[in-house]
Amino acid sequence: MSCQPKPLIGEPQNNSVPACPFPNPSPKFGRGAPEFKRLFPFSQLWEKGLGDEGVGTLFTRDSLGTPASEANDKGLTLIECLVAIAVIGLTAAVMAPVMVFSMATRIQSQRAEQALQVAQGEVDKIRLMVERGGDFSSQLYIYPSTATISVATTAAPTSIAANWNSTTTNVAKQVNIGDGSQNKFAVQVFRSVGSTPAGSTVPITFDVGVRVYDFNAVQNNSASLQTTPAGLTFTSGEGQRSSRPLAVIYTSIFQGDREGALCTYRRYLSTASTVTNGLNCN
């Protein structure tokens, strides 16, 4: 059935032909006018060339043919998740050994630094005792003397105790530093007999050796302890501190303010009785 557009203002209307339901295609009420779009929103489909089929497909599928309800549900696929997990696993596998090595090496270096401070403290204690003078024989004799020619050849300790044993060098003293209750180090201190002037019980000079071991090394591995200092190398565990001392100090203690001390020290270093440069020690 045909229809006629609604006449404009001032135009005659043919009553024999019904008016069309759409507004006039005028500049004011044409198909592209805002008023037409408001009243007939589906008219935009024909402007875009979608035709009748576009009415059913515009609101049900996207440009790729995927239903609109599914196109908005974006996420990772199973393969993408597996790839991400594999990348994280490989990264952790590469970084974990480096972190373990770094932590173990840092702990070993920290223990070695603490052990050196403990060893130096024992040497300073003995040196201060000698420099004060007087009869320090009773204080000195708590440190066991070694019968070897050189203190460096003294054997490693074989046991741990709360204090040193004045009769043997095989006992190390347990030492704890810090706030914890667990012992961290085992300290072995020994000395040579030294040189004592005639008529005196106090030596003028003697050698002292101090070795600081890890406490667990002496407690669990006393049969295979060595005397060579541990090397602070890159390690993933205890490293060489499980069998070697963390700190070793060998030094000579000399009391230089006593009469004949220089000649006594000279004889201690050499069997010659006369020193050159005019010093007569006869």
XYZ file of N, CA and C in Angstrom:
846
model
N 0.865 -1.197 0.000
C 0.000 0.000 0.000
C 0.882 1.219 0.000
N 0.575 2.163 -0.945
C 1.406 3.366 -1.049
C 0.951 4.395 -0.045
N 1.865 5.312 0.255
C 1.589 6.400 1.192
C 2.274 7.642 0.690
N 1.798 8.725 1.168
C 2.416 9.976 0.776
C 3.085 10.603 1.987
N 4.221 11.256 1.729
C 4.862 11.938 2.854
C 3.977 13.033 3.398
N 4.202 13.314 4.634
C 3.426 14.387 5.248
C 3.794 15.701 4.587
N 2.783 16.441 4.089
C 3.107 17.692 3.374
C 3.739 18.707 4.314
N 4.571 19.543 3.714
C 5.171 20.631 4.473
C 4.139 21.702 4.744
N 4.515 22.629 5.561
C 3.589 23.702 5.918
C 3.265 24.514 4.657
N 1.985 24.715 4.408
C 1.534 25.488 3.245
C 1.255 24.667 2.025
N 1.629 23.322 2.040
C 1.371 22.463 0.894
C 0.017 21.764 1.082
N -0.742 21.563 -0.031
C -2.019 20.846 0.085
C -1.791 19.368 0.331
N -2.705 18.686 0.984
C -2.593 17.274 1.309
C -3.685 16.505 0.588
N -3.312 15.367 -0.010
C -4.254 14.487 -0.693
C -4.799 13.516 0.335
N -6.038 13.684 0.705
C -6.632 12.858 1.740
C -6.927 11.452 1.262
N -6.897 11.221 -0.060
C -7.205 9.889 -0.565
C -6.047 8.920 -0.376
N -4.856 9.432 -0.137
C -3.667 8.580 0.084
C -3.205 8.787 1.517
N -3.097 7.687 2.293
C -2.666 7.859 3.705
C -1.227 8.389 3.808
N -0.991 9.070 4.896
C 0.352 9.638 5.122
C 1.325 8.548 5.580
N 2.542 8.683 5.187
C 3.599 7.723 5.581
C 3.947 7.904 7.056
N 4.329 6.815 7.744
C 4.670 6.953 9.192
C 6.017 7.628 9.420
N 6.873 7.771 8.396
C 8.195 8.376 8.580
C 8.121 9.869 8.361
N 8.946 10.626 9.038
C 8.994 12.071 8.786
C 9.458 12.349 7.367
N 9.232 13.562 6.960
C 9.630 13.955 5.613
C 11.144 13.949 5.474
N 11.623 13.547 4.291
C 13.077 13.609 4.062
C 13.531 15.016 3.760
N 13.223 15.906 4.672
C 13.635 17.301 4.518
C 14.914 17.531 5.284
N 15.598 18.666 5.023
C 16.824 18.942 5.790
C 16.605 18.934 7.294
N 15.380 19.256 7.726
C 15.116 19.297 9.157
C 14.697 17.946 9.688
N 13.910 17.208 8.873
C 13.407 15.929 9.340
C 13.852 14.786 8.450
N 14.974 14.950 7.741
C 15.473 13.882 6.883
C 15.998 12.706 7.691
N 16.360 11.654 6.950
C 16.808 10.435 7.623
C 18.099 10.659 8.424
N 18.896 11.648 8.043
C 20.127 11.942 8.786
C 19.965 12.986 9.846
N 18.754 13.556 9.970
C 18.537 14.596 10.971
C 18.482 14.001 12.367
N 18.860 14.773 13.401
C 18.830 14.257 14.784
C 17.443 13.806 15.209
N 16.405 14.508 14.787
C 15.056 14.139 15.189
C 14.680 12.785 14.617
N 15.105 12.508 13.395
C 14.811 11.225 12.768
C 15.572 10.085 13.466
N 16.814 10.358 13.807
C 17.616 9.331 14.502
C 17.067 9.034 15.888
N 16.514 10.080 16.525
C 15.962 9.856 17.863
C 14.713 8.991 17.807
N 13.868 9.254 16.817
C 12.624 8.496 16.690
C 12.854 7.120 16.091
N 13.838 7.003 15.186
C 14.079 5.735 14.498
C 15.572 5.401 14.564
N 16.042 4.865 15.693
C 17.483 4.571 15.817
C 17.971 3.527 14.842
N 17.107 2.620 14.369
C 17.542 1.582 13.443
C 17.833 2.133 12.060
N 17.492 3.369 11.826
C 17.786 3.941 10.514
C 19.276 4.071 10.266
N 20.091 4.081 11.352
C 21.542 4.173 11.169
C 22.098 2.929 10.497
N 21.381 1.818 10.613
C 21.856 0.587 9.979
C 21.856 0.720 8.474
N 20.832 1.336 7.951
C 20.770 1.498 6.495
C 21.800 2.528 6.029
N 22.092 3.539 6.843
C 23.096 4.529 6.466
C 24.476 3.884 6.365
N 24.754 2.881 7.200
C 26.045 2.195 7.165
C 26.072 1.062 6.162
N 24.954 0.844 5.493
C 24.918 -0.190 4.464
C 24.749 -1.580 5.005
N 24.220 -1.730 6.211
C 24.053 -3.050 6.784
C 22.824 -3.757 6.245
N 21.821 -2.999 5.873
C 20.610 -3.617 5.345
C 19.811 -4.302 6.432
N 18.882 -5.141 5.968
C 18.031 -5.836 6.928
C 18.801 -6.834 7.763
N 19.872 -7.431 7.183
C 20.639 -8.435 7.923
C 21.403 -7.814 9.081
N 21.764 -6.520 8.904
C 22.525 -5.856 9.964
C 21.761 -5.702 11.238
N 20.452 -5.664 11.163
C 19.661 -5.495 12.388
C 19.847 -6.680 13.306
N 19.984 -7.861 12.726
C 20.126 -9.053 13.560
C 21.547 -9.342 13.966
N 22.498 -8.857 13.187
C 23.893 -9.197 13.472
C 24.628 -8.130 14.241
N 24.163 -6.884 14.214
C 24.898 -5.805 14.876
C 24.994 -6.018 16.375
N 23.951 -6.546 16.979
C 23.913 -6.661 18.435
C 24.165 -8.085 18.926
N 24.499 -8.997 18.018
C 24.716 -10.377 18.432
C 26.130 -10.863 18.167
N 26.867 -10.356 17.194
C 28.202 -10.817 16.857
C 29.117 -9.625 16.586
N 30.418 -9.859 16.848
C 31.397 -8.808 16.569
C 31.851 -8.916 15.135
N 32.854 -8.099 14.785
C 33.317 -8.046 13.403
C 33.962 -9.348 12.957
N 34.417 -10.202 13.903
C 35.050 -11.466 13.557
C 34.068 -12.623 13.595
N 32.832 -12.341 13.859
C 31.836 -13.394 13.893
C 31.682 -14.049 15.240
N 32.381 -13.531 16.283
C 32.303 -14.094 17.628
C 31.117 -13.496 18.363
N 30.328 -14.285 19.054
C 29.216 -13.720 19.829
C 29.700 -12.617 20.754
N 28.913 -11.547 20.861
C 29.324 -10.378 21.649
C 29.518 -10.727 23.112
N 28.750 -11.667 23.653
C 28.884 -12.038 25.060
C 30.213 -12.725 25.339
N 30.754 -13.420 24.302
C 32.038 -14.081 24.457
C 33.195 -13.162 24.122
N 32.992 -12.216 23.241
C 34.081 -11.322 22.824
C 34.555 -10.454 23.966
N 33.712 -10.169 24.940
C 34.109 -9.307 26.049
C 34.808 -10.064 27.165
N 34.766 -11.413 27.153
C 35.401 -12.213 28.200
C 36.853 -12.469 27.809
N 37.731 -11.496 28.025
C 39.135 -11.616 27.655
C 39.928 -12.201 28.808
N 40.964 -13.052 28.551
C 41.807 -13.666 29.577
C 42.930 -14.454 28.942
N 43.759 -15.123 29.803
C 44.882 -15.918 29.327
C 44.413 -17.324 28.973
N 44.957 -17.834 27.917
C 44.665 -19.211 27.539
C 45.531 -20.162 28.356
N 45.238 -21.449 28.238
C 46.003 -22.447 28.986
C 47.465 -22.469 28.554
N 47.710 -22.325 27.273
C 49.102 -22.316 26.781
C 49.852 -21.111 27.310
N 49.189 -19.942 27.332
C 49.844 -18.739 27.853
C 50.170 -18.895 29.337
N 49.276 -19.529 30.098
C 49.555 -19.768 31.523
C 50.738 -20.715 31.697
N 50.794 -21.762 30.886
C 51.907 -22.706 30.983
C 53.229 -22.049 30.608
N 53.212 -21.198 29.605
C 54.434 -20.481 29.220
C 54.892 -19.560 30.341
N 53.950 -18.848 30.977
C 54.305 -17.961 32.090
C 54.890 -18.743 33.253
N 54.289 -19.894 33.570
C 54.808 -20.723 34.659
C 56.205 -21.240 34.327
N 56.420 -21.622 33.059
C 57.742 -22.109 32.654
C 58.791 -21.018 32.761
N 58.452 -19.794 32.376
C 59.406 -18.673 32.461
C 59.753 -18.380 33.916
N 58.735 -18.379 34.784
C 58.998 -18.131 36.211
C 59.856 -19.239 36.806
N 59.577 -20.492 36.411
C 60.385 -21.607 36.917
C 61.824 -21.538 36.478
N 62.051 -21.192 35.207
C 63.431 -21.068 34.719
C 64.167 -19.937 35.414
N 63.485 -18.827 35.630
C 64.116 -17.698 36.330
C 64.499 -18.078 37.758
N 63.593 -18.767 38.449
C 63.894 -19.206 39.822
C 65.039 -20.208 39.843
N 65.077 -21.108 38.835
C 66.152 -22.102 38.793
C 67.512 -21.460 38.550
N 67.521 -20.369 37.805
C 68.792 -19.673 37.548
C 69.225 -18.846 38.750
N 68.280 -18.198 39.418
C 68.609 -17.286 40.506
C 68.860 -18.000 41.830
N 68.219 -19.142 42.058
C 68.343 -19.816 43.352
C 69.780 -20.210 43.687
N 70.534 -20.860 42.794
C 71.927 -21.203 43.149
C 72.780 -19.984 43.455
N 72.571 -18.915 42.704
C 73.359 -17.697 42.943
C 73.061 -17.134 44.325
N 71.788 -17.146 44.713
C 71.418 -16.634 46.028
C 71.978 -17.514 47.142
N 71.953 -18.829 46.937
C 72.505 -19.749 47.944
C 74.001 -19.550 48.094
N 74.724 -19.465 46.965
C 76.162 -19.249 47.017
C 76.485 -17.919 47.683
N 75.744 -16.888 47.340
C 76.010 -15.561 47.894
C 75.785 -15.544 49.398
N 74.704 -16.157 49.866
C 74.412 -16.166 51.299
C 75.449 -16.975 52.074
N 75.824 -18.150 51.546
C 76.810 -18.984 52.233
C 78.176 -18.291 52.297
N 78.565 -17.632 51.220
C 79.849 -16.922 51.207
C 79.833 -15.751 52.175
N 78.695 -15.046 52.240
C 78.607 -13.914 53.162
C 78.694 -14.381 54.616
N 78.042 -15.496 54.939
C 78.114 -16.027 56.305
C 79.534 -16.450 56.643
N 80.226 -17.086 55.676
C 81.596 -17.516 55.928
C 82.519 -16.313 56.150
N 82.360 -15.260 55.367
C 83.185 -14.066 55.542
C 82.906 -13.399 56.881
N 81.642 -13.378 57.275
C 81.299 -12.792 58.573
C 81.894 -13.598 59.726
N 81.831 -14.918 59.629
C 82.425 -15.765 60.672
C 83.945 -15.572 60.730
N 84.587 -15.456 59.568
C 86.036 -15.277 59.543
C 86.444 -13.946 60.178
N 85.660 -12.912 59.932
C 85.957 -11.614 60.535
C 85.809 -11.665 62.060
N 84.775 -12.316 62.530
C 84.580 -12.459 63.975
C 85.689 -13.311 64.591
N 86.091 -14.369 63.885
C 87.154 -15.229 64.402
C 88.476 -14.473 64.504
N 88.767 -13.619 63.534
C 90.004 -12.837 63.590
C 89.990 -11.878 64.774
N 88.849 -11.309 65.074
C 88.750 -10.424 66.238
C 88.967 -11.200 67.540
N 88.436 -12.419 67.607
C 88.637 -13.245 68.800
C 90.121 -13.592 68.959
N 90.776 -13.977 67.865
C 92.198 -14.330 67.924
C 93.053 -13.132 68.316
N 92.768 -11.979 67.727
C 93.533 -10.793 68.063
C 93.303 -10.383 69.511
N 92.106 -10.604 70.017
C 91.828 -10.287 71.415
C 92.638 -11.139 72.372
N 92.829 -12.413 72.065
C 93.644 -13.279 72.926
C 95.111 -12.850 72.913
N 95.612 -12.484 71.734
C 97.004 -12.027 71.641
C 97.196 -10.730 72.423
N 96.257 -9.801 72.279
C 96.362 -8.532 73.004
C 96.276 -8.741 74.514
N 95.506 -9.723 74.937
C 95.395 -10.005 76.368
C 96.741 -10.479 76.930
N 97.410 -11.365 76.201
C 98.711 -11.866 76.656
C 99.758 -10.751 76.592
N 99.734 -9.966 75.524
C 100.716 -8.883 75.399
C 100.543 -7.854 76.504
N 99.327 -7.502 76.839
C 99.082 -6.553 77.926
C 99.554 -7.122 79.249
N 99.369 -8.390 79.474
C 99.822 -9.030 80.710
C 101.337 -8.934 80.852
N 102.062 -9.113 79.742
C 103.523 -9.036 79.791
C 103.984 -7.599 79.963
N 103.344 -6.658 79.291
C 103.768 -5.258 79.365
C 103.530 -4.660 80.739
N 102.593 -5.166 81.477
C 102.374 -4.659 82.827
C 103.532 -5.003 83.761
N 104.310 -6.020 83.420
C 105.462 -6.389 84.224
C 105.075 -7.168 85.470
N 106.038 -7.292 86.361
C 105.810 -8.033 87.580
C 105.865 -9.530 87.331
N 105.389 -10.288 88.271
C 105.381 -11.741 88.169
C 104.029 -12.184 87.590
N 104.010 -12.405 86.295
C 102.779 -12.820 85.618
C 102.805 -14.313 85.273
N 103.726 -15.049 85.952
C 103.873 -16.466 85.617
C 102.586 -17.256 85.885
N 101.888 -16.935 86.974
C 100.669 -17.673 87.290
C 99.573 -17.419 86.245
N 99.531 -16.232 85.671
C 98.552 -15.929 84.636
C 98.954 -16.528 83.288
N 100.278 -16.586 83.068
C 100.758 -17.101 81.789
C 100.615 -18.607 81.708
N 100.715 -19.287 82.812
C 100.748 -20.742 82.786
C 99.379 -21.384 82.563
N 98.334 -20.583 82.509
C 97.036 -21.159 82.135
C 97.006 -21.516 80.652
N 97.941 -20.910 79.897
C 98.054 -21.246 78.483
C 99.057 -22.382 78.335
N 98.694 -23.481 77.741
C 99.608 -24.635 77.651
C 100.804 -24.321 76.765
N 101.942 -24.870 77.122
C 103.167 -24.693 76.339
C 103.356 -25.900 75.426
N 103.953 -25.658 74.264
C 104.194 -26.705 73.305
C 105.661 -27.075 73.293
N 105.936 -28.333 73.047
C 107.315 -28.813 73.033
C 107.937 -28.723 71.649
N 107.179 -28.295 70.662
C 107.707 -28.205 69.305
C 108.637 -27.001 69.175
N 109.534 -27.066 68.200
C 110.473 -25.965 67.977
C 109.728 -24.718 67.525
N 108.758 -24.886 66.667
C 107.952 -23.771 66.182
C 106.501 -23.983 66.598
N 105.871 -22.907 67.067
C 104.491 -23.031 67.499
C 103.567 -23.357 66.320
N 104.003 -23.040 65.105
C 103.167 -23.293 63.931
C 102.975 -24.780 63.663
N 103.873 -25.607 64.202
C 103.768 -27.055 63.981
C 102.947 -27.763 65.053
N 102.367 -27.007 65.972
C 101.524 -27.601 67.015
C 100.286 -28.238 66.392
N 99.941 -29.407 66.872
C 98.814 -30.143 66.303
C 97.490 -29.447 66.586
N 96.494 -29.759 65.778
C 95.155 -29.190 65.932
C 94.480 -29.758 67.175
N 93.488 -29.085 67.702
C 92.792 -29.580 68.906
C 91.950 -30.813 68.590
N 91.707 -31.577 69.616
C 90.895 -32.786 69.470
C 89.651 -32.778 70.351
N 89.523 -31.770 71.219
C 88.366 -31.710 72.112
C 88.067 -30.261 72.470
N 86.905 -30.057 73.097
C 86.457 -28.724 73.499
C 86.138 -28.746 74.984
N 86.494 -27.651 75.665
C 86.197 -27.525 77.093
C 85.861 -26.068 77.394
N 85.403 -25.837 78.632
C 85.050 -24.477 79.028
C 86.291 -23.612 79.201
N 87.448 -24.224 79.495
C 88.708 -23.486 79.666
C 89.838 -24.320 79.073
N 90.974 -23.662 78.881
C 92.138 -24.378 78.370
C 92.715 -25.297 79.446
N 93.388 -26.311 78.981
C 94.087 -27.236 79.858
C 95.569 -26.895 79.807
N 96.132 -26.526 80.959
C 97.521 -26.068 80.993
C 98.516 -27.179 80.687
N 98.093 -28.413 80.691
C 99.018 -29.530 80.475
C 99.016 -30.056 79.045
N 98.071 -29.620 78.220
C 98.004 -30.121 76.842
C 97.482 -29.034 75.915
N 97.957 -29.071 74.677
C 97.520 -28.101 73.674
C 96.358 -28.631 72.823
N 95.880 -29.819 73.140
C 94.851 -30.442 72.316
C 93.435 -30.014 72.681
N 93.310 -29.171 73.688
C 91.990 -28.747 74.145
C 91.744 -27.311 73.682
N 90.609 -27.093 73.039
C 90.210 -25.755 72.612
C 89.115 -25.236 73.534
N 89.124 -23.940 73.743
C 88.142 -23.309 74.626
C 86.929 -22.870 73.812
N 85.754 -23.206 74.287
C 84.531 -22.797 73.600
C 84.260 -21.320 73.869
N 83.876 -20.609 72.811
C 83.652 -19.164 72.898
C 82.332 -18.838 72.213
N 81.553 -18.005 72.857
C 80.284 -17.551 72.295
C 80.285 -16.038 72.242
N 79.946 -15.497 71.089
C 79.832 -14.054 70.937
C 78.435 -13.749 70.427
N 77.937 -12.597 70.781
C 76.590 -12.236 70.369
C 75.579 -12.556 71.449
N 74.311 -12.466 71.072
C 73.223 -12.645 72.028
C 72.755 -14.094 72.155
N 73.119 -14.943 71.191
C 72.653 -16.320 71.220
C 73.319 -17.129 72.307
N 72.701 -18.242 72.656
C 73.239 -19.126 73.683
C 74.121 -20.225 73.106
N 74.177 -20.341 71.798
C 74.961 -21.392 71.166
C 76.386 -20.929 70.933
N 77.355 -21.794 71.256
C 78.757 -21.479 71.044
C 79.058 -21.435 69.549
N 79.886 -20.489 69.143
C 80.199 -20.307 67.733
C 81.629 -20.692 67.379
N 82.544 -20.552 68.345
C 83.955 -20.778 68.036
C 84.596 -21.675 69.083
N 85.701 -22.301 68.657
C 86.568 -23.066 69.553
C 87.977 -22.507 69.374
N 88.538 -21.937 70.443
C 89.800 -21.207 70.373
C 90.915 -22.051 70.977
N 91.951 -22.259 70.203
C 93.140 -22.979 70.664
C 94.280 -21.972 70.851
N 94.786 -21.864 72.067
C 95.883 -20.955 72.393
C 97.020 -21.767 72.996
N 98.224 -21.531 72.536
C 99.401 -22.248 73.031
C 100.605 -21.324 72.909
N 101.670 -21.674 73.605
C 102.867 -20.837 73.634
C 104.097 -21.712 73.687
N 105.199 -21.098 73.367
C 106.477 -21.782 73.528
C 106.996 -21.560 74.946
N 107.970 -22.343 75.341
C 108.538 -22.194 76.692
C 109.197 -20.838 76.835
N 109.844 -20.369 75.791
C 110.459 -19.057 75.808
C 111.818 -19.040 76.482
N 112.271 -17.824 76.737
C 113.579 -17.618 77.352
C 113.400 -16.910 78.680
N 113.921 -17.530 79.721
C 113.799 -16.988 81.070
C 115.177 -16.716 81.641
N 115.447 -15.505 82.166
C 116.750 -15.195 82.750
C 117.031 -16.060 83.974
N 118.283 -16.189 84.246
C 118.687 -16.978 85.417
C 118.152 -16.341 86.694
N 117.629 -17.188 87.567
C 117.106 -16.724 88.845
C 115.710 -16.140 88.765
N 115.042 -16.287 87.626
C 113.703 -15.731 87.463
C 112.761 -16.826 86.963
N 111.502 -16.678 87.279
C 110.481 -17.631 86.806
C 109.605 -17.029 85.702
N 109.896 -15.789 85.358
C 109.089 -15.093 84.357
C 109.881 -14.986 83.066
N 109.384 -15.533 81.967
C 110.112 -15.442 80.702
C 110.089 -14.022 80.155
N 111.183 -13.663 79.494
C 111.260 -12.348 78.862
C 110.593 -12.362 77.485
N 110.757 -13.451 76.797
C 110.175 -13.560 75.458
C 109.694 -14.987 75.202
N 108.667 -15.096 74.429
C 108.126 -16.406 74.052
C 107.203 -16.197 72.843
N 106.900 -17.264 72.166
C 106.000 -17.230 71.008
C 104.603 -17.680 71.414
N 103.632 -17.126 70.744
C 102.229 -17.440 71.021
C 101.541 -17.808 69.705
N 100.722 -18.826 69.773
C 99.903 -19.214 68.624
C 98.437 -19.266 68.999
N 97.596 -18.725 68.121
C 96.143 -18.718 68.352
C 95.463 -19.200 67.075
N 94.610 -20.196 67.239
C 93.783 -20.684 66.130
C 92.327 -20.676 66.560
N 91.495 -20.155 65.705
C 90.065 -20.069 65.994
C 89.327 -20.921 64.969
N 88.690 -21.979 65.467
C 87.927 -22.891 64.618
C 86.438 -22.633 64.776
N 85.689 -23.067 63.796
C 84.241 -23.111 63.947
C 83.890 -24.169 64.991
N 82.957 -23.832 65.874
C 82.635 -24.732 66.974
C 82.178 -26.100 66.464
N 81.333 -26.116 65.454
C 80.833 -27.384 64.922
C 81.935 -28.207 64.271
N 82.964 -27.541 63.749
C 84.060 -28.273 63.123
C 84.827 -29.095 64.152
N 85.116 -28.501 65.315
C 85.850 -29.227 66.358
C 84.954 -30.267 67.013
N 83.690 -29.953 67.156
C 82.771 -30.874 67.829
C 82.453 -32.096 66.979
N 82.324 -31.906 65.662
C 81.888 -33.004 64.796
C 82.981 -33.573 63.905
N 84.104 -32.860 63.784
C 85.128 -33.290 62.841
C 86.524 -33.166 63.440
N 86.663 -33.465 64.714
C 87.937 -33.246 65.411
C 89.044 -34.169 64.905
N 88.690 -35.304 64.347
C 89.714 -36.259 63.921
C 90.443 -35.819 62.657
N 89.842 -34.937 61.872
C 90.461 -34.533 60.608
C 90.678 -33.032 60.504
N 90.848 -32.363 61.649
C 91.098 -30.926 61.618
C 92.504 -30.637 61.110
N 92.635 -29.520 60.410
C 93.915 -29.082 59.888
C 94.325 -27.788 60.557
N 95.561 -27.387 60.328
C 96.081 -26.165 60.939
C 96.236 -25.027 59.939
N 96.075 -25.302 58.643
C 96.162 -24.262 57.623
C 94.898 -23.421 57.624
N 95.013 -22.104 57.552
C 93.809 -21.262 57.569
C 92.874 -21.578 56.411
N 91.587 -21.445 56.657
C 90.579 -21.693 55.630
C 90.600 -20.590 54.595
N 90.435 -20.974 53.344
C 90.354 -19.995 52.272
C 88.935 -19.476 52.132
N 88.793 -18.166 52.033
C 87.467 -17.546 51.932
C 87.054 -17.500 50.473
N 86.735 -18.654 49.925
C 86.335 -18.759 48.529
C 84.824 -18.778 48.407
N 84.352 -18.667 47.168
C 82.919 -18.731 46.888
C 82.421 -20.136 47.180
N 81.450 -20.255 48.067
C 81.006 -21.577 48.503
C 79.494 -21.616 48.619
N 78.952 -22.830 48.572
C 77.516 -23.022 48.734
C 77.166 -23.623 50.089
N 78.153 -23.914 50.918
C 77.914 -24.512 52.223
C 78.867 -23.951 53.263
N 79.434 -24.827 54.089
C 80.372 -24.392 55.118
C 81.748 -24.085 54.552
N 82.053 -24.616 53.381
C 83.366 -24.372 52.801
C 84.476 -25.052 53.590
N 85.639 -24.427 53.629
C 86.795 -25.013 54.307
C 86.742 -24.838 55.820
N 85.813 -24.050 56.306
C 85.746 -23.855 57.766
C 85.266 -25.102 58.493
N 84.824 -26.113 57.772
C 84.418 -27.357 58.408
C 85.610 -28.192 58.856
N 86.821 -27.859 58.388
C 88.009 -28.619 58.790
C 89.232 -27.742 59.049
N 89.165 -26.459 58.738
C 90.320 -25.571 58.924
C 89.938 -24.396 59.809
N 90.936 -23.803 60.472
C 90.639 -22.645 61.327
C 90.262 -21.424 60.508
N 89.354 -20.634 61.036
C 88.944 -19.411 60.368
C 89.966 -18.298 60.531
N 90.728 -18.340 61.610
C 91.745 -17.320 61.866
C 92.943 -17.966 62.555
N 94.147 -17.569 62.141
C 95.387 -18.095 62.721
C 96.346 -16.931 62.919
N 96.924 -16.839 64.120
C 97.908 -15.804 64.434
C 99.079 -16.453 65.154
N 100.280 -16.219 64.639
C 101.521 -16.620 65.308
C 102.341 -15.346 65.520
N 102.754 -15.110 66.752
C 103.506 -13.889 67.040
C 104.446 -14.116 68.214
N 105.377 -13.200 68.382
C 106.333 -13.247 69.491
C 105.989 -12.161 70.495
N 106.031 -12.523 71.766
C 105.798 -11.579 72.860
C 107.148 -11.287 73.506
N 107.457 -10.011 73.648
C 108.778 -9.616 74.143
C 108.613 -8.514 75.179
N 109.266 -8.724 76.326
C 109.261 -7.713 77.384
C 110.573 -6.957 77.312
N 110.522 -5.732 76.808
C 111.752 -4.998 76.518
C 112.220 -4.051 77.589
N 111.552 -3.945 78.734
C 111.957 -2.975 79.750
C 112.720 -3.614 80.907
N 113.129 -4.859 80.753
C 113.890 -5.529 81.813
C 115.368 -5.539 81.466
N 116.203 -5.663 82.493
C 117.650 -5.658 82.299
C 118.074 -6.884 81.486
N 118.867 -6.650 80.469
C 119.351 -7.723 79.623
C 118.300 -8.296 78.698
N 117.181 -7.556 78.528
C 116.107 -8.086 77.702
C 116.515 -8.212 76.243
N 117.276 -7.243 75.751
C 117.670 -7.276 74.343
C 118.583 -8.459 74.049
N 119.567 -8.691 74.925
C 120.449 -9.832 74.728
C 119.706 -11.149 74.884
N 118.757 -11.185 75.824
C 117.979 -12.406 76.000
C 117.152 -12.701 74.749
N 116.591 -11.658 74.199
C 115.803 -11.843 72.975
C 116.686 -12.245 71.804
N 117.896 -11.696 71.784
C 118.841 -12.059 70.725
C 119.232 -13.532 70.839
N 119.484 -13.988 72.032
C 119.819 -15.399 72.217
C 118.630 -16.300 71.896
N 117.447 -15.788 72.137
C 116.264 -16.578 71.838
C 116.103 -16.788 70.329
N 116.496 -15.767 69.571
C 116.400 -15.873 68.114
C 117.580 -16.593 67.501
N 118.727 -16.574 68.179
C 119.939 -17.197 67.619
C 120.759 -17.797 68.754
N 121.582 -18.742 68.421
C 122.445 -19.369 69.426
C 123.713 -18.575 69.669
N 123.950 -17.519 68.873
C 125.179 -16.709 69.049
C 125.095 -15.928 70.347
N 126.204 -15.848 71.031
C 126.250 -15.125 72.309
C 126.659 -13.685 72.133
N 127.248 -13.372 71.006
C 127.693 -12.011 70.747
C 126.953 -11.461 69.540
N 126.366 -10.306 69.724
C 125.601 -9.676 68.667
C 126.480 -8.645 68.001
N 126.332 -8.518 66.709
C 127.139 -7.554 65.958
C 126.731 -6.123 66.308
N 127.351 -5.183 65.662
C 127.136 -3.746 65.893
C 127.494 -3.344 67.319
N 128.474 -4.057 67.915
C 129.018 -3.611 69.196
C 128.233 -4.045 70.411
N 127.161 -4.838 70.251
C 126.379 -5.273 71.414
C 126.979 -6.577 71.920
N 127.560 -6.531 73.135
C 128.186 -7.692 73.723
C 127.240 -8.325 74.728
N 126.823 -9.566 74.449
C 125.862 -10.256 75.311
C 126.528 -11.375 76.110
N 127.863 -11.288 76.315
C 128.543 -12.309 77.100
C 128.152 -12.199 78.565
